[in-house]
Short mmCIF file of C-alpha atoms in Angstrom, two decimals:
data_model
loop_
_atom_site.label_atom_id
_atom_site.label_comp_id
_atom_site.label_asym_id
_atom_site.label_seq_id
_atom_site.Cartn_x
_atom_site.Cartn_y
_atom_site.Cartn_z
CA UNK O 69 -14.61 25.04 -48.87
CA UNK O 70 -15.08 28.03 -46.40
CA UNK O 71 -18.54 29.04 -47.66
CA UNK O 72 -20.93 29.08 -44.28
CA UNK O 73 -24.29 29.37 -46.67
CA UNK O 74 -26.23 25.94 -47.01
CA UNK O 75 -28.35 26.98 -49.35
CA UNK O 76 -30.15 24.56 -51.86
CA UNK O 77 -27.45 24.73 -54.98
CA UNK O 78 -28.16 23.10 -58.36
CA UNK O 79 -25.71 20.53 -60.08
CA UNK O 80 -24.42 22.99 -62.15
CA UNK O 81 -23.69 25.14 -59.45
CA UNK O 82 -22.24 22.87 -57.35
CA UNK O 83 -19.72 21.15 -59.92
CA UNK O 84 -18.82 24.82 -60.59
CA UNK O 85 -17.92 25.37 -56.80
CA UNK O 86 -16.15 21.90 -56.86
CA UNK O 87 -13.87 22.82 -59.69
CA UNK O 88 -13.29 26.39 -57.84
CA UNK O 89 -11.95 24.99 -55.16
CA UNK O 90 -9.48 22.04 -56.90
CA UNK O 91 -8.16 25.32 -58.63
CA UNK O 92 -7.81 26.89 -55.66
CA UNK O 93 -5.74 23.94 -54.15
CA UNK O 94 -3.86 23.57 -57.50
CA UNK O 95 -2.64 27.87 -56.91
CA UNK O 96 -4.62 28.48 -60.56
CA UNK O 97 -7.12 30.65 -59.02
CA UNK O 98 -6.64 33.01 -55.82
CA UNK O 99 -7.95 31.58 -52.41
CA UNK O 100 -10.84 32.73 -50.43
CA UNK O 101 -10.36 35.55 -48.52
CA UNK O 102 -12.44 35.91 -45.00
CA UNK O 103 -14.23 39.27 -42.94
CA UNK O 104 -10.86 40.71 -42.06
CA UNK O 105 -9.50 40.17 -45.48
CA UNK O 106 -7.36 37.32 -44.38
CA UNK O 107 -6.41 34.20 -46.76
CA UNK O 108 -8.38 30.90 -46.08
CA UNK O 109 -6.21 28.12 -46.47
CA UNK O 110 -7.99 26.02 -49.38
CA UNK O 111 -6.93 22.74 -48.16
CA UNK O 112 -8.72 23.47 -44.70
CA UNK O 113 -11.47 20.60 -44.54
CA UNK O 114 -14.74 21.33 -45.13
CA UNK O 115 -16.38 20.48 -41.93
CA UNK O 116 -13.54 22.83 -40.36
CA UNK O 117 -13.73 25.76 -42.39
CA UNK O 118 -17.96 25.97 -42.54
CA UNK O 119 -19.54 27.91 -39.27
CA UNK O 120 -22.34 26.17 -37.76
CA UNK O 121 -26.18 27.11 -38.52
CA UNK O 122 -26.78 28.98 -35.41
CA UNK O 123 -24.22 31.53 -35.58
CA UNK O 124 -25.63 33.02 -39.09
CA UNK O 125 -22.63 33.97 -40.70
CA UNK O 126 -23.26 35.79 -44.19
CA UNK O 127 -19.74 35.39 -45.46
CA UNK O 128 -17.11 32.75 -45.02
CA UNK O 129 -15.14 33.08 -41.94
CA UNK O 130 -12.59 31.24 -39.64
CA UNK O 131 -13.58 33.17 -36.50
CA UNK O 132 -16.17 30.50 -35.34
CA UNK O 133 -12.32 28.17 -35.16
CA UNK O 134 -10.66 31.36 -32.85
CA UNK O 135 -11.39 31.86 -29.19
CA UNK O 136 -14.11 34.45 -29.52
CA UNK O 137 -14.74 34.64 -25.89
CA UNK O 138 -11.79 36.12 -24.48
CA UNK O 139 -11.86 38.50 -20.94
CA UNK O 140 -10.01 41.94 -21.95
CA UNK O 141 -9.18 41.79 -17.78
CA UNK O 142 -6.93 38.66 -18.22
CA UNK O 143 -3.67 39.45 -18.58
CA UNK O 144 0.14 37.41 -19.23
CA UNK O 145 2.22 39.88 -18.27
CA UNK O 146 4.36 39.69 -14.74
CA UNK O 147 5.38 42.06 -12.32
CA UNK O 148 7.92 44.52 -12.90
CA UNK O 149 10.84 43.76 -10.84
CA UNK O 150 12.79 45.91 -8.97
CA UNK O 151 10.89 48.85 -10.01
CA UNK O 152 10.49 52.03 -7.50
CA UNK O 153 7.86 54.89 -7.96
CA UNK O 154 8.90 57.58 -5.55
CA UNK O 155 11.31 58.66 -3.12
CA UNK O 156 10.89 60.66 -0.30
CA UNK O 157 13.34 63.22 1.60
CA UNK O 158 11.94 62.88 4.73
CA UNK O 159 9.70 60.60 6.97
CA UNK O 160 5.89 60.38 6.18
CA UNK O 161 3.05 59.40 8.86
CA UNK O 162 1.70 55.96 7.98
CA UNK O 163 5.20 54.36 6.26
CA UNK O 164 7.38 51.81 7.23
CA UNK O 165 9.21 53.08 10.86
CA UNK O 166 12.46 50.80 9.69
CA UNK O 167 13.03 51.72 5.52
CA UNK O 168 10.65 54.96 5.63
CA UNK O 169 8.68 53.10 2.65
CA UNK O 170 4.92 54.09 2.12
CA UNK O 171 4.01 50.88 0.61
CA UNK O 172 4.93 48.23 3.55
CA UNK O 173 4.77 48.41 7.24
CA UNK O 174 7.99 47.36 9.53
CA UNK O 175 7.23 43.72 9.64
CA UNK O 176 6.93 43.23 5.95
CA UNK O 177 10.16 44.97 5.44
CA UNK O 178 12.48 43.40 3.50
CA UNK O 179 15.74 45.18 3.64
CA UNK O 180 18.13 44.67 6.87
CA UNK O 181 16.95 46.02 10.07
CA UNK O 182 18.65 49.08 11.11
CA UNK O 183 19.60 50.07 14.34
CA UNK O 184 18.46 53.51 14.60
CA UNK O 185 14.69 53.27 12.32
CA UNK O 186 14.53 55.60 9.26
CA UNK O 187 11.18 56.96 11.77
CA UNK O 188 13.30 58.68 14.15
CA UNK O 189 16.78 59.70 11.80
CA UNK O 190 14.48 61.03 9.31
CA UNK O 191 17.61 60.47 7.07
CA UNK O 192 18.18 57.32 3.85
CA UNK O 193 14.44 57.16 3.01
CA UNK O 194 13.73 54.22 0.91
CA UNK O 195 11.68 54.25 -2.41
CA UNK O 196 8.55 53.31 -2.63
CA UNK O 197 8.12 50.23 -4.59
CA UNK O 198 5.80 49.64 -7.73
CA UNK O 199 2.36 47.14 -6.67
CA UNK O 200 0.85 45.94 -9.28
CA UNK O 201 -2.44 44.19 -9.28
CA UNK O 202 -3.57 41.95 -12.42
CA UNK O 203 -5.16 38.83 -12.96
CA UNK O 204 -3.81 35.99 -15.11
CA UNK O 205 -5.80 34.08 -17.68
CA UNK O 206 -5.48 30.37 -17.52
CA UNK O 207 -2.43 30.12 -19.81
CA UNK O 208 -0.56 32.93 -17.28
CA UNK O 209 -1.37 30.80 -14.24
CA UNK O 210 0.13 27.69 -15.30
CA UNK O 211 2.78 29.08 -17.51
CA UNK O 212 6.31 27.79 -15.44
CA UNK O 213 8.44 30.74 -17.10
CA UNK O 214 5.95 33.40 -16.52
CA UNK O 215 7.95 36.68 -15.54
CA UNK O 216 11.59 34.78 -16.52
CA UNK O 217 14.00 37.29 -17.35
CA UNK O 218 16.38 35.25 -20.14
CA UNK O 219 19.48 37.46 -20.18
CA UNK O 220 19.77 36.03 -16.81
CA UNK O 221 21.08 32.68 -18.09
CA UNK O 222 24.10 34.49 -19.26
CA UNK O 223 25.73 35.12 -16.33
CA UNK O 224 25.22 31.29 -15.94
CA UNK O 225 27.16 30.44 -19.45
CA UNK O 226 29.57 32.69 -19.00
CA UNK O 227 30.67 31.42 -15.51
CA UNK O 228 30.62 27.90 -17.06
CA UNK O 229 33.06 29.37 -20.11
CA UNK O 230 34.99 31.04 -17.43
CA UNK O 231 35.64 27.65 -15.15
CA UNK O 232 36.13 25.76 -18.46
CA UNK O 233 39.08 28.27 -19.85
CA UNK O 234 40.53 28.37 -16.79
CA UNK O 235 40.62 24.42 -16.58
CA UNK O 236 42.14 24.35 -20.07
CA UNK O 237 44.41 26.98 -19.71
CA UNK O 238 45.81 25.05 -16.18
CA UNK O 239 46.21 21.76 -18.14
CA UNK O 240 48.34 23.50 -20.91
CA UNK O 241 50.77 25.07 -18.46
CA UNK O 242 50.87 21.71 -16.64
CA UNK O 243 52.11 19.92 -19.62
CA UNK O 244 54.20 22.44 -20.67
CA UNK O 245 55.97 22.34 -17.85
CA UNK O 246 56.22 18.47 -17.80
CA UNK O 247 57.88 18.91 -20.99
CA UNK O 248 60.54 21.54 -20.28
CA UNK O 249 61.22 19.80 -17.21
CA UNK O 250 61.80 16.32 -19.46
CA UNK O 251 63.75 18.24 -22.23
CA UNK O 252 65.99 19.45 -19.49
CA UNK O 253 67.06 16.17 -17.99
CA UNK O 254 67.67 14.94 -21.26
CA UNK O 255 69.63 17.97 -22.43
CA UNK O 256 71.79 17.63 -19.48
CA UNK O 257 72.64 13.76 -19.97
CA UNK O 258 73.24 13.89 -23.89
CA UNK O 259 76.54 15.71 -24.66
CA UNK O 260 77.14 15.06 -28.25
CA UNK O 261 76.02 17.69 -30.57
CA UNK O 262 74.07 15.33 -32.85
CA UNK O 263 72.19 13.99 -30.26
CA UNK O 264 71.38 16.82 -28.77
CA UNK O 265 69.65 18.76 -32.36
CA UNK O 266 68.06 15.72 -32.28
CA UNK O 267 66.57 16.18 -29.30
CA UNK O 268 65.51 19.59 -29.71
CA UNK O 269 63.74 18.98 -32.79
CA UNK O 270 61.66 16.33 -30.91
CA UNK O 271 61.33 18.80 -27.88
CA UNK O 272 59.95 21.36 -30.52
CA UNK O 273 57.51 19.04 -31.83
CA UNK O 274 56.34 18.03 -28.07
CA UNK O 275 56.13 21.59 -27.75
CA UNK O 276 53.91 22.24 -30.44
CA UNK O 277 51.64 19.24 -29.96
CA UNK O 278 51.02 20.54 -26.38
CA UNK O 279 49.63 23.99 -28.32
CA UNK O 280 47.35 22.60 -30.38
CA UNK O 281 43.89 22.95 -28.60
CA UNK O 282 42.65 20.44 -26.35
CA UNK O 283 39.33 19.77 -28.00
CA UNK O 284 41.52 18.26 -30.86
CA UNK O 285 43.54 15.93 -28.59
CA UNK O 286 40.67 14.35 -27.14
CA UNK O 287 38.62 13.43 -29.95
CA UNK O 288 40.28 9.69 -29.97
CA UNK O 289 36.91 8.52 -28.84
CA UNK O 290 34.74 9.97 -31.03
CA UNK O 291 32.67 8.98 -34.32
CA UNK O 292 32.02 10.71 -37.09
CA UNK O 293 28.47 10.90 -37.93
CA UNK O 294 26.11 12.47 -40.71
CA UNK O 295 22.72 13.50 -39.97
CA UNK O 296 20.00 15.31 -41.80
CA UNK O 297 22.12 16.69 -44.81
CA UNK O 298 21.82 15.39 -48.78
CA UNK O 299 24.68 13.33 -48.12
CA UNK O 300 23.26 12.04 -44.53
CA UNK O 301 23.30 15.07 -42.91
CA UNK O 302 25.56 17.50 -41.07
CA UNK O 303 28.51 16.01 -39.72
CA UNK O 304 28.24 15.62 -35.63
CA UNK O 305 30.11 13.74 -33.43
CA UNK O 306 28.73 11.10 -31.45
CA UNK O 307 31.14 9.18 -28.21
CA UNK O 308 31.81 5.51 -28.71
CA UNK O 309 31.19 4.58 -25.03
CA UNK O 310 30.61 1.15 -25.81
CA UNK O 311 33.82 -0.95 -25.07
CA UNK O 312 34.60 -3.56 -27.55
CA UNK O 313 35.88 -6.48 -25.22
CA UNK O 314 32.90 -7.05 -23.71
CA UNK O 315 30.67 -9.85 -25.10
CA UNK O 316 26.97 -9.55 -25.60
CA UNK O 317 25.03 -11.52 -22.84
CA UNK O 318 23.44 -13.16 -25.66
CA UNK O 319 26.36 -14.66 -27.05
CA UNK O 320 27.73 -15.99 -24.04
CA UNK O 321 25.74 -19.24 -24.14
CA UNK O 322 24.67 -20.43 -27.70
CA UNK O 323 22.23 -23.42 -26.94
CA UNK O 324 18.90 -22.52 -27.77
CA UNK O 325 17.66 -24.39 -24.34
CA UNK O 326 20.38 -22.15 -22.49
CA UNK O 327 18.79 -18.61 -20.90
CA UNK O 328 16.15 -16.85 -22.06
CA UNK O 329 17.25 -12.82 -23.69
CA UNK O 330 14.25 -10.99 -24.40
CA UNK O 331 15.35 -8.42 -27.52
CA UNK O 332 12.74 -5.91 -26.54
CA UNK O 333 13.77 -5.12 -23.10
CA UNK O 334 17.80 -6.45 -23.38
CA UNK O 335 17.37 -8.52 -20.52
CA UNK O 336 18.13 -12.49 -19.65
CA UNK O 337 16.57 -13.15 -16.25
CA UNK O 338 18.48 -16.78 -15.62
CA UNK O 339 22.23 -17.38 -15.68
CA UNK O 340 23.67 -18.09 -19.34
CA UNK O 341 26.66 -20.05 -17.37
CA UNK O 342 25.16 -21.75 -15.04
CA UNK O 343 27.93 -24.68 -14.64
CA UNK O 344 30.69 -21.97 -14.86
CA UNK O 345 33.21 -21.05 -12.42
CA UNK O 346 31.79 -18.08 -10.38
CA UNK O 347 35.14 -16.61 -9.88
CA UNK O 348 35.64 -16.40 -13.77
CA UNK O 349 31.80 -15.29 -15.28
CA UNK O 350 31.45 -11.91 -14.70
CA UNK O 351 27.73 -12.32 -15.58
CA UNK O 352 25.39 -14.34 -14.12
CA UNK O 353 21.58 -13.10 -15.31
CA UNK O 354 19.84 -10.10 -14.38
CA UNK O 355 18.29 -11.70 -11.22
CA UNK O 356 21.97 -11.71 -9.45
CA UNK O 357 21.35 -8.05 -9.71
CA UNK O 358 17.99 -8.02 -8.42
CA UNK O 359 18.51 -10.46 -4.83
CA UNK O 360 21.85 -8.28 -4.11
CA UNK O 361 22.88 -4.96 -3.16
CA UNK O 362 20.19 -1.94 -2.69
CA UNK O 363 17.80 -3.98 -5.15
CA UNK O 364 16.35 -5.84 -2.49
CA UNK O 365 15.78 -2.33 0.07
CA UNK O 366 14.28 -0.60 -2.60
CA UNK O 367 11.88 -3.79 -2.85
CA UNK O 368 11.18 -3.91 0.64
CA UNK O 369 10.51 0.30 0.39
CA UNK O 370 7.81 -0.49 -2.07
CA UNK O 371 5.97 -2.87 -0.07
CA UNK O 372 6.09 -0.81 2.73
CA UNK O 373 4.33 2.18 0.78
CA UNK O 374 2.09 -0.45 -0.79
CA UNK O 375 1.06 -1.88 2.99
CA UNK O 376 1.03 1.91 4.09
CA UNK O 377 -0.99 2.95 1.70
CA UNK O 378 -3.96 0.29 2.39
CA UNK O 379 -4.10 1.05 5.78
CA UNK O 380 -5.05 4.65 4.80
CA UNK O 381 -1.84 6.47 5.22
CA UNK O 382 -1.14 8.93 2.89
CA UNK O 383 1.66 7.89 0.83
CA UNK O 384 2.81 7.22 -2.78
CA UNK O 385 6.63 5.75 -3.93
CA UNK O 386 6.01 7.47 -7.51
CA UNK O 387 4.84 10.85 -6.53
CA UNK O 388 6.73 11.04 -3.22
CA UNK O 389 10.02 8.95 -3.20
CA UNK O 390 11.37 11.02 -0.45
CA UNK O 391 8.70 10.80 1.76
CA UNK O 392 8.52 7.19 1.65
CA UNK O 393 11.67 6.73 2.18
CA UNK O 394 12.36 8.67 5.11
CA UNK O 395 8.85 7.21 6.68
CA UNK O 396 10.13 3.82 6.07
CA UNK O 397 13.41 4.72 7.69
CA UNK O 398 11.20 5.80 10.62
CA UNK O 399 9.40 2.38 10.70
CA UNK O 400 12.64 0.47 10.93
CA UNK O 401 13.89 2.90 13.68
CA UNK O 402 10.56 2.60 15.51
CA UNK O 403 10.35 -1.07 15.19
CA UNK O 404 13.85 -1.85 16.02
CA UNK O 405 13.18 0.47 18.96
CA UNK O 406 9.69 -1.52 20.02
CA UNK O 407 11.62 -4.77 19.57
CA UNK O 408 14.39 -4.37 22.48
CA UNK O 409 11.87 -2.62 24.68
CA UNK O 410 9.61 -5.93 24.39
CA UNK O 411 13.06 -7.62 24.81
CA UNK O 412 14.17 -5.58 27.83
CA UNK O 413 10.21 -5.86 29.47
CA UNK O 414 10.81 -9.92 29.28
CA UNK O 415 14.14 -9.77 31.04
CA UNK O 416 12.91 -7.38 33.76
CA UNK O 417 9.74 -9.79 34.37
CA UNK O 418 10.96 -13.20 34.13
CA UNK O 419 14.65 -12.65 34.89
CA UNK O 420 18.09 -13.61 32.11
CA UNK O 421 19.08 -17.01 33.31
CA UNK O 422 21.98 -16.77 30.66
CA UNK O 423 23.83 -13.88 32.12
CA UNK O 424 22.93 -14.99 36.03
CA UNK O 425 25.96 -16.49 37.72
CA UNK O 426 26.14 -20.12 37.35
CA UNK O 427 24.10 -22.57 39.33
CA UNK O 428 25.70 -24.58 42.61
CA UNK O 429 26.36 -28.29 40.46
CA UNK O 430 24.10 -29.66 43.94
CA UNK O 431 21.13 -27.79 42.75
CA UNK O 432 22.14 -28.40 38.64
CA UNK O 433 22.41 -32.32 39.19
CA UNK O 434 20.32 -33.04 42.55
CA UNK O 435 23.62 -34.81 43.63
CA UNK O 436 26.14 -34.47 45.88
CA UNK O 437 29.08 -36.91 47.50
CA UNK O 438 27.69 -36.50 51.01
CA UNK O 439 27.55 -40.12 52.88
CA UNK O 440 24.54 -40.95 54.56
CA UNK O 441 23.95 -44.28 55.96
CA UNK O 442 20.20 -45.61 56.54
CA UNK O 443 18.99 -48.43 58.70
CA UNK O 444 16.49 -50.98 57.94
CA UNK O 445 13.57 -48.95 59.00
CA UNK O 446 14.64 -45.97 56.63
CA UNK O 447 16.41 -43.74 59.66
CA UNK O 448 19.39 -42.10 59.08
CA UNK O 449 22.54 -43.44 61.35
CA UNK O 450 25.45 -41.45 60.32
CA UNK O 451 25.71 -38.25 58.17
CA UNK O 452 23.02 -35.51 57.26
CA UNK O 453 20.04 -35.65 55.35
CA UNK O 454 20.36 -33.72 52.45
CA UNK O 455 17.52 -30.72 52.18
CA UNK O 456 15.63 -30.62 49.32
CA UNK O 457 15.79 -27.83 47.13
CA UNK O 458 12.75 -25.22 47.73
CA UNK O 459 11.16 -23.71 44.73
CA UNK O 460 10.89 -20.03 44.22
CA UNK O 461 6.97 -20.67 44.80
CA UNK O 462 5.58 -20.50 48.43
CA UNK O 463 4.95 -24.22 50.14
CA UNK O 464 3.27 -25.11 53.10
CA UNK O 465 1.57 -22.42 53.93
CA UNK O 466 -1.68 -23.15 55.29
CA UNK O 467 -5.42 -20.59 55.16
CA UNK O 468 -8.37 -20.70 57.14
CA UNK O 469 -6.94 -23.11 60.22
CA UNK O 470 -6.48 -25.93 57.44
CA UNK O 471 -3.84 -28.35 58.72
CA UNK O 472 -2.99 -29.70 55.03
CA UNK O 473 -2.70 -27.88 51.33
CA UNK O 474 -5.13 -27.50 48.59
CA UNK O 475 -5.27 -30.45 46.18
CA UNK O 476 -4.01 -32.64 49.28
CA UNK O 477 -7.21 -34.61 48.81
CA UNK O 478 -9.07 -36.03 45.61
CA UNK O 479 -12.21 -37.55 45.25
CA UNK O 480 -14.82 -37.57 42.10
CA UNK O 481 -12.66 -35.87 40.01
CA UNK O 482 -12.15 -32.75 42.22
CA UNK O 483 -9.79 -31.73 44.45
CA UNK O 484 -9.52 -30.88 48.09
CA UNK O 485 -8.35 -30.57 51.80
CA UNK O 486 -7.38 -33.76 53.43
CA UNK O 487 -7.90 -32.29 56.72
CA UNK O 488 -11.80 -31.70 56.48
CA UNK O 489 -12.54 -33.16 53.19
CA UNK O 490 -14.04 -30.33 51.07
CA UNK O 491 -13.53 -29.20 47.97
CA UNK O 492 -14.56 -25.42 48.26
CA UNK O 493 -10.88 -23.71 48.16
CA UNK O 494 -11.45 -20.72 50.83
CA UNK O 495 -13.67 -23.12 53.18
CA UNK O 496 -12.94 -22.84 56.62
CA UNK O 497 -11.60 -25.87 57.73
CA UNK O 498 -13.87 -28.35 60.37
CA UNK O 499 -12.05 -30.95 61.19
CA UNK O 500 -13.24 -34.43 61.88
CA UNK O 501 -16.51 -32.90 62.73
CA UNK O 502 -17.08 -32.05 59.34
CA UNK O 503 -15.84 -35.07 57.88
CA UNK O 504 -18.51 -36.75 60.12
CA UNK O 505 -21.26 -34.44 58.96
CA UNK O 506 -20.68 -34.66 55.83
CA UNK O 507 -20.88 -38.71 55.68
CA UNK O 508 -24.40 -38.44 57.71
CA UNK O 509 -25.76 -35.97 55.09
CA UNK O 510 -24.08 -38.12 52.28
CA UNK O 511 -26.09 -41.35 53.86
CA UNK O 512 -29.39 -39.32 54.49
CA UNK O 513 -29.42 -38.49 50.90
CA UNK O 514 -28.63 -41.88 49.59
CA UNK O 515 -31.68 -43.36 51.79
CA UNK O 516 -33.68 -40.44 50.58
CA UNK O 517 -32.76 -41.49 47.17
CA UNK O 518 -33.73 -45.09 47.59
CA UNK O 519 -36.93 -44.70 49.03
CA UNK O 520 -37.95 -42.17 46.22
CA UNK O 521 -36.72 -45.43 43.84
CA UNK O 522 -39.27 -47.68 45.41
CA UNK O 523 -42.17 -45.39 45.37
CA UNK O 524 -42.08 -45.23 41.94
CA UNK O 525 -41.49 -48.31 40.84
CA UNK O 526 -45.31 -48.86 42.56
CA UNK O 527 -47.11 -46.28 40.62
CA UNK O 528 -51.52 -45.22 42.02
CA UNK O 529 -53.57 -46.59 39.34
CA UNK O 530 -55.01 -43.93 37.57
CA UNK O 531 -58.17 -43.73 36.29
CA UNK O 532 -58.71 -43.20 32.65
CA UNK O 533 -61.28 -40.51 32.25
CA UNK O 534 -62.69 -41.00 28.98
CA UNK O 535 -64.11 -37.82 26.94
CA UNK O 536 -66.73 -37.06 24.73
CA UNK O 537 -65.69 -36.40 20.79
CA UNK O 538 -67.21 -33.06 22.10
CA UNK O 539 -65.04 -32.57 24.89
CA UNK O 540 -66.98 -33.10 27.37
CA UNK O 541 -67.05 -35.92 29.47
CA UNK O 542 -68.51 -39.30 28.16
CA UNK O 543 -71.52 -40.82 30.17
CA UNK O 544 -71.30 -44.17 32.05
CA UNK O 545 -73.94 -45.85 29.95
CA UNK O 546 -72.46 -44.57 26.38
CA UNK O 547 -71.63 -47.64 24.53
CA UNK O 548 -69.52 -48.05 21.01
CA UNK O 549 -70.49 -50.77 18.18
CA UNK O 550 -67.16 -52.61 17.59
CA UNK O 551 -68.52 -52.81 13.87
CA UNK O 552 -69.98 -49.55 13.55
CA UNK O 553 -66.72 -47.94 15.09
CA UNK O 554 -64.75 -50.06 12.12
CA UNK O 555 -66.58 -49.12 9.01
CA UNK O 556 -66.62 -45.55 10.50
CA UNK O 557 -62.50 -45.51 10.60
CA UNK O 558 -62.95 -46.65 6.77
CA UNK O 559 -64.42 -44.09 5.84
CA UNK O 560 -62.49 -41.31 7.90
CA UNK O 561 -59.23 -42.89 5.85
CA UNK O 562 -61.06 -42.47 2.66
CA UNK O 563 -61.97 -38.79 3.80
CA UNK O 564 -58.37 -38.03 4.40
CA UNK O 565 -57.02 -39.20 1.19
CA UNK O 566 -59.78 -37.40 -0.82
CA UNK O 567 -58.24 -34.14 0.82
CA UNK O 568 -54.62 -35.03 0.40
CA UNK O 569 -55.28 -35.77 -3.73
CA UNK O 570 -58.22 -32.96 -5.18
CA UNK O 571 -58.59 -35.34 -8.07
CA UNK O 572 -60.21 -38.25 -6.18
CA UNK O 573 -62.73 -36.20 -5.08
CA UNK O 574 -66.34 -36.67 -6.84
CA UNK O 575 -68.56 -33.80 -8.12
CA UNK O 576 -71.39 -34.97 -6.05
CA UNK O 577 -70.86 -34.48 -3.14
CA UNK O 578 -73.65 -35.40 -0.20
CA UNK O 579 -73.63 -34.15 3.77
CA UNK O 580 -74.96 -36.03 6.47
CA UNK O 581 -75.73 -33.62 9.09
CA UNK O 582 -76.29 -36.59 11.48
CA UNK O 583 -73.15 -37.83 13.34
CA UNK O 584 -73.50 -41.16 15.57
CA UNK O 585 -71.65 -41.75 18.29
CA UNK O 586 -69.08 -44.18 16.29
CA UNK O 587 -67.97 -41.51 13.30
CA UNK O 588 -67.01 -39.34 15.84
CA UNK O 589 -65.16 -41.60 18.09
CA UNK O 590 -63.35 -42.38 14.70
CA UNK O 591 -62.65 -38.81 13.60
CA UNK O 592 -61.36 -38.50 17.23
CA UNK O 593 -58.68 -41.12 16.65
CA UNK O 594 -57.60 -40.51 13.48
CA UNK O 595 -57.21 -36.44 14.06
CA UNK O 596 -53.41 -35.46 14.35
CA UNK O 597 -52.47 -33.69 17.37
CA UNK O 598 -49.78 -31.07 16.54
CA UNK O 599 -48.28 -31.91 20.28
CA UNK O 600 -48.40 -35.46 19.93
CA UNK O 601 -44.56 -36.82 19.56
CA UNK O 602 -45.85 -39.85 17.43
CA UNK O 603 -47.71 -37.72 15.11
CA UNK O 604 -45.17 -38.83 12.00
CA UNK O 605 -45.90 -42.20 12.82
CA UNK O 606 -49.93 -41.75 12.36
CA UNK O 607 -49.90 -39.68 8.75
#
């Protein structure tokens, strides 16, 4: 249905319209015609054939389905390659100094640089190129084959056909040559006429076979197959590349609990025959190929690409595999250089004990076969005392007038100098005078500490200053009744409990303006001070 009008129709008109559409679909009625006189396919659905209401289409048409916004400036044409416009006889001002064309300058000239340009020779002026400026449309910008000349591919076909013909001719000549040599050898050896006649017949047959087309001789590995005809299709040849001697991987081990075979991906990860001799079996599972050869290198390449992409480097294994492989090679080279550089730095700083000369036995074992005798006091009687090996660090270096090295004295978890008993590293040595002064200072400090401790034990009595409840001093003649104070403390407890629980508050509350000294004392005693460390025990 291609009617654009959506006006109201009666039931009879609607029935007639449906019958007409059925007749058009069956081919009994002529097809509907649009504004341009073209027939409208009756099988087009109504939601495609009916025009939108805002187009105000008066007649049925399919114009709303076509591209109606077309820019006449857009084109799909291409540049006219090699076209020339005009060829001058002499050089013109502003033309190319090399070839003499007006359409470009000497920097953009595509001709071979002449020894003397056309500007000076005024001969062999090149023709002007045809310059075209046009704007491509959406499809023209994205057309990969725009401007391609299909006739240029005929040269490629001719070159390949010539190569195949030359190869076929060469093979046929070689085969005929070998057969003629074989025939000559056989004729020289056989002397009987009967045998010669039989050999001649055989040679003729072999020569005829060699003259047969090569394509017919090489059909032994082809399988005839019929495709897309009434009987099964046009006859085509398909090479049979499968080696029949190979056993399918799922038939190597028919045990149900053996390696799993996935028929969808045709993969078997595990080894179907793990107990077989590895020298005899030719298939050990797909994992064998994944963990050997270049598969590991490819895996490392993928991991390097992922890690580099996560660190912000613009690298992608699928979109730019050559770039990813080159970056991975550079990464391995830099890593190897850095490794050797670090090793050289360590050897330069600490040395290489393995490459140095062998140390003498006396230094390695710390002993020798020299005979030395000692007396009871430990003095040497005979021989020479062996010298202790010195370390690479400096020893017995005394600074700041010290006669002992640092660390020769230890006291109260501190190192110091034994000559002056000082625990400061770079201090100046004071000798015995410094030791005596330090001991005197320690004795004086100990006596001061003992004196201070004796005075703290006997503390002076402190007068208790009684404060009134309102913050002033309590008068001396103030006396509190203990019974009234006990009652006031009980009332204060009751009041505090009522403050904590609102439900215990009474409706009729009587306030008393007169406060006795006992009540004020009870309030002061029950009041919680925020800076009191014992306030947690009062509540």
